[in-house]
Tab-separated table of C-alpha atoms and ligand atoms in Angstrom:
chain	number	residue	atom	x	y	z
F	287	UNK	CA	0.110	-0.016	-0.150
F	288	UNK	CA	1.280	3.438	-1.080
F	289	UNK	CA	0.243	6.429	1.044
F	290	UNK	CA	1.280	10.316	-0.104
F	291	UNK	CA	1.658	12.566	2.680
F	292	UNK	CA	0.530	16.182	2.562
F	293	UNK	CA	2.781	17.485	4.440
F	294	UNK	CA	5.701	19.867	3.930
F	295	UNK	CA	6.972	19.342	7.412
F	296	UNK	CA	10.205	17.282	7.432
F	297	UNK	CA	9.627	16.698	11.180
F	298	UNK	CA	6.453	15.307	10.423
F	299	UNK	CA	7.388	13.071	7.491
F	300	UNK	CA	10.152	11.853	9.928
F	301	UNK	CA	7.606	11.261	12.773
F	302	UNK	CA	5.149	9.342	10.465
F	303	UNK	CA	7.621	7.156	8.598
F	304	UNK	CA	8.801	5.908	12.119
F	305	UNK	CA	5.255	5.371	13.349
F	306	UNK	CA	4.452	3.670	9.935
F	307	UNK	CA	7.316	1.156	10.787
F	308	UNK	CA	5.896	0.647	13.953
F	309	UNK	CA	2.311	-0.677	13.075
F	310	UNK	CA	2.636	-1.306	9.126
F	311	UNK	CA	5.893	-2.874	7.562
F	312	UNK	CA	3.984	-3.281	4.182
F	313	UNK	CA	3.134	0.474	4.173
F	314	UNK	CA	5.335	2.999	1.584
F	315	UNK	CA	5.029	6.845	2.840
F	316	UNK	CA	5.837	9.032	0.136
F	317	UNK	CA	6.392	12.908	1.218
F	318	UNK	CA	4.562	15.610	-0.856
F	319	UNK	CA	7.948	16.585	-2.053
F	320	UNK	CA	8.154	13.329	-4.548
F	321	UNK	CA	5.205	14.744	-6.462
F	322	UNK	CA	6.661	18.391	-6.800
F	323	UNK	CA	6.100	19.604	-3.138
F	324	UNK	CA	2.802	20.042	-1.363
F	325	UNK	CA	0.451	22.370	-2.997
F	326	UNK	CA	-0.187	25.916	-1.301
F	327	UNK	CA	-3.333	25.675	0.951
F	328	UNK	CA	-4.700	28.463	2.641
F	329	UNK	CA	-5.857	27.107	6.396
F	330	UNK	CA	-8.837	29.355	6.742
F	331	UNK	CA	-11.639	26.433	7.716
F	332	UNK	CA	-11.423	27.207	11.421
F	333	UNK	CA	-11.401	23.441	11.946
F	334	UNK	CA	-8.849	20.866	12.378
F	335	UNK	CA	-10.908	18.652	10.107
F	336	UNK	CA	-11.986	21.336	7.796
F	337	UNK	CA	-7.787	22.242	7.106
F	338	UNK	CA	-6.829	18.929	6.807
F	339	UNK	CA	-9.415	17.991	4.543
F	340	UNK	CA	-8.130	20.915	2.176
F	341	UNK	CA	-4.674	19.826	2.577
F	342	UNK	CA	-5.707	16.135	1.425
F	343	UNK	CA	-7.926	17.149	-1.285
F	344	UNK	CA	-5.232	19.460	-2.748
F	345	UNK	CA	-2.512	16.414	-2.423
F	346	UNK	CA	-5.007	14.094	-3.934
F	347	UNK	CA	-5.487	16.163	-7.081
F	348	UNK	CA	-1.564	15.488	-8.050
F	349	UNK	CA	-0.684	12.107	-7.060
F	350	UNK	CA	-1.301	9.250	-8.981
F	351	UNK	CA	-4.425	7.477	-8.523
F	352	UNK	CA	-3.035	4.294	-7.088
F	353	UNK	CA	-1.899	6.349	-4.029
F	354	UNK	CA	-3.963	6.851	-0.854
F	355	UNK	CA	-3.331	10.296	0.473
F	356	UNK	CA	-2.911	11.131	4.220
F	357	UNK	CA	-3.000	14.880	5.516
F	358	UNK	CA	-2.330	15.933	9.183
F	359	UNK	CA	-3.666	19.242	10.874
F	360	UNK	CA	-2.417	19.555	14.372
F	361	UNK	CA	-2.238	21.894	17.073
F	362	UNK	CA	-1.705	23.095	20.746
F	363	UNK	CA	-4.903	24.036	22.534
F	364	UNK	CA	-4.228	25.573	26.147
F	365	UNK	CA	-6.646	25.567	28.711
F	366	UNK	CA	-5.954	28.922	30.158
F	367	UNK	CA	-6.134	30.644	26.477
F	368	UNK	CA	-9.667	28.820	26.034
F	369	UNK	CA	-8.187	26.650	23.382
F	370	UNK	CA	-5.971	29.107	21.711
F	371	UNK	CA	-3.907	28.783	19.233
F	372	UNK	CA	-5.474	25.417	18.224
F	373	UNK	CA	-6.053	25.493	14.797
F	374	UNK	CA	-3.902	28.482	14.507
F	375	UNK	CA	-0.779	27.064	15.976
F	376	UNK	CA	1.372	27.241	12.793
F	377	UNK	CA	0.346	31.173	12.517
F	378	UNK	CA	-0.025	32.154	16.094
F	379	UNK	CA	2.766	35.022	15.806
F	380	UNK	CA	1.698	36.142	12.240
F	381	UNK	CA	1.021	34.657	8.543
F	382	UNK	CA	4.695	33.962	8.008
F	383	UNK	CA	4.360	30.462	10.157
F	384	UNK	CA	7.547	31.219	11.941
F	385	UNK	CA	7.852	28.263	14.928
F	386	UNK	CA	10.300	30.153	16.979
F	387	UNK	CA	8.370	33.340	17.030
F	388	UNK	CA	5.063	31.145	17.881
F	389	UNK	CA	6.931	29.633	20.686
F	390	UNK	CA	8.322	33.177	21.652
F	391	UNK	CA	4.907	34.543	21.629
F	392	UNK	CA	3.203	31.550	23.662
F	393	UNK	CA	5.911	31.619	26.247
F	394	UNK	CA	5.201	35.755	26.690
F	395	UNK	CA	1.503	35.206	26.835
F	396	UNK	CA	1.630	32.667	29.528
F	397	UNK	CA	4.603	34.086	31.604
F	398	UNK	CA	2.579	35.157	34.633
F	399	UNK	CA	-0.003	32.437	34.704
F	400	UNK	CA	0.740	30.020	37.177
F	401	UNK	CA	1.354	26.143	37.393
F	402	UNK	CA	-2.202	25.109	38.085
F	403	UNK	CA	-3.423	26.846	35.165
F	404	UNK	CA	-0.726	25.735	32.665
F	405	UNK	CA	-2.790	22.731	31.422
F	406	UNK	CA	-2.808	22.308	27.430
F	407	UNK	CA	-3.145	19.479	24.957
F	408	UNK	CA	-1.830	18.700	21.389
F	409	UNK	CA	-4.520	17.477	19.047
F	410	UNK	CA	-3.863	16.161	15.426
F	411	UNK	CA	-6.902	14.976	13.161
F	412	UNK	CA	-5.834	12.822	10.253
F	413	UNK	CA	-7.803	12.643	6.684
F	414	UNK	CA	-7.123	9.783	4.681
F	415	UNK	CA	-8.266	9.472	1.478
F	416	UNK	CA	-8.743	6.448	-0.646
F	417	UNK	CA	-7.714	5.761	-4.307
F	418	UNK	CA	-11.487	5.763	-4.610
F	419	UNK	CA	-11.884	9.099	-3.253
F	420	UNK	CA	-13.576	7.855	0.230
F	421	UNK	CA	-12.515	9.944	3.262
F	422	UNK	CA	-11.736	8.702	6.637
F	423	UNK	CA	-10.863	10.610	9.837
F	424	UNK	CA	-9.057	9.867	12.955
F	425	UNK	CA	-8.285	11.884	16.055
F	426	UNK	CA	-5.400	11.798	18.979
F	427	UNK	CA	-4.620	13.738	21.419
F	428	UNK	CA	-1.891	14.307	23.972
F	429	UNK	CA	-2.439	16.061	27.345
F	430	UNK	CA	0.146	17.801	29.434
F	431	UNK	CA	1.216	21.212	30.845
F	432	UNK	CA	3.394	24.196	29.897
F	433	UNK	CA	6.685	24.738	31.092
F	434	UNK	CA	7.687	28.677	31.652
F	435	UNK	CA	10.393	28.537	29.431
F	436	UNK	CA	11.161	26.338	26.671
F	437	UNK	CA	13.703	23.412	27.215
F	438	UNK	CA	15.124	20.516	24.811
F	439	UNK	CA	16.621	20.639	21.398
F	440	UNK	CA	14.650	17.572	19.875
F	441	UNK	CA	11.473	17.949	18.024
F	442	UNK	CA	9.750	20.796	16.664
F	443	UNK	CA	7.255	23.631	17.147
F	444	UNK	CA	5.855	23.692	20.667
F	445	UNK	CA	7.953	20.828	21.676
F	446	UNK	CA	10.017	22.439	24.360
F	447	UNK	CA	7.268	23.888	26.071
F	448	UNK	CA	5.138	20.902	26.542
F	449	UNK	CA	5.389	18.186	29.205
F	450	UNK	CA	3.391	15.199	28.668
F	451	UNK	CA	0.997	13.984	31.533
F	452	UNK	CA	3.156	11.486	33.547
F	453	UNK	CA	6.442	12.817	32.579
F	454	UNK	CA	8.986	15.403	33.991
F	455	UNK	CA	10.782	16.072	30.649
F	456	UNK	CA	9.555	18.185	27.522
F	457	UNK	CA	8.766	16.851	24.167
F	458	UNK	CA	11.710	18.402	22.925
F	459	UNK	CA	14.098	16.352	25.770
F	460	UNK	CA	12.795	12.675	25.032
F	461	UNK	CA	13.579	11.023	21.896
F	462	UNK	CA	11.335	10.942	18.842
F	463	UNK	CA	10.807	6.884	19.491
F	464	UNK	CA	9.752	7.717	22.810
F	465	UNK	CA	7.148	10.838	21.683
F	466	UNK	CA	5.904	8.641	18.964
F	467	UNK	CA	4.464	6.234	21.845
F	468	UNK	CA	2.430	9.203	23.475
F	469	UNK	CA	1.829	11.841	20.923
F	470	UNK	CA	-1.329	13.308	19.500
F	471	UNK	CA	0.125	11.852	16.147
F	472	UNK	CA	0.833	8.692	17.199
F	473	UNK	CA	-2.414	8.040	18.799
F	474	UNK	CA	-4.481	9.506	15.886
F	475	UNK	CA	-2.165	7.289	13.624
F	476	UNK	CA	-2.732	3.996	15.662
F	477	UNK	CA	-6.427	4.372	14.820
F	478	UNK	CA	-5.672	4.843	11.239
F	479	UNK	CA	-3.439	1.935	11.166
F	480	UNK	CA	-6.222	-0.182	12.611
F	481	UNK	CA	-8.450	1.010	10.026
F	482	UNK	CA	-5.702	-0.168	7.273
F	483	UNK	CA	-5.018	-3.210	8.600
F	484	UNK	CA	-8.734	-4.041	8.607
E	101	IMP	P1	-0.082	22.103	10.851
E	101	IMP	O1	1.136	21.699	10.152
E	101	IMP	O2	-0.890	23.180	9.811
E	101	IMP	O3	-0.849	21.104	11.126
E	101	IMP	O4	0.468	23.297	12.019
E	101	IMP	C1	0.660	22.646	13.208
E	101	IMP	C2	1.135	23.396	14.052
E	101	IMP	O5	0.909	23.034	15.224
E	101	IMP	C3	2.832	23.340	13.959
E	101	IMP	O6	3.374	24.556	13.205
E	101	IMP	C4	3.350	23.290	15.392
E	101	IMP	O7	3.483	24.939	15.476
E	101	IMP	C5	2.169	22.766	16.193
E	101	IMP	N1	2.225	21.314	16.225
E	101	IMP	C6	1.340	20.304	16.008
E	101	IMP	N2	2.226	18.957	16.286
E	101	IMP	C7	3.101	19.395	17.212
E	101	IMP	C8	4.037	18.634	17.785
E	101	IMP	O8	3.887	17.164	17.787
E	101	IMP	N3	4.755	19.426	18.672
E	101	IMP	C9	5.113	20.506	18.478
E	101	IMP	N4	4.531	21.328	17.713
E	101	IMP	C10	3.271	20.702	17.090
């Protein structure tokens, strides 16, 4: 089975390839780069499902018909901010989608917020489109809390600020293989992989 991945984010591609190895050895994941790059998509739907579907359909239009297409839309929802940055996570600090600026803005916005109010969760919605055009949706979440300052050099995005439940290290301090056992993306992928197995 061949799956084209609707993402230009190299970290996400790497995580999905590793996840696929843990669940599906018969699966080949090919990034959008192999098809000339991920088409430009304006993420204006206001929901993870809506934005994910837009990405999936944009890639579906340019990949060979025998490929499945998988799109991911994800984000960090902070309780104190009533779910923000959420679906706007990639553009929190502005339309140029600068991960460092996004992280810095969140650190600043949360600076005076005490530990008890620093709960947050990552969300990942996966949209899978079959060669026949059928759409399937899977969701995964990872709960945790935010640190006061970013720490750790692994991962991407908000990883250095997020400590998953039951851990004392940030997502950016643990190995990708470890993150891949508890992340929102891993949990959504587990559901998707189960569907593909069936
Ligand atoms: P998307 O690529 O439009 O789905 O944007 C997702 C944004 O959410 C990314 O740019 C990151 O800022 C954030 N994000 C999603 N998943 C993760 C993760 O696993 N770690 C850190 N940040 C993430």
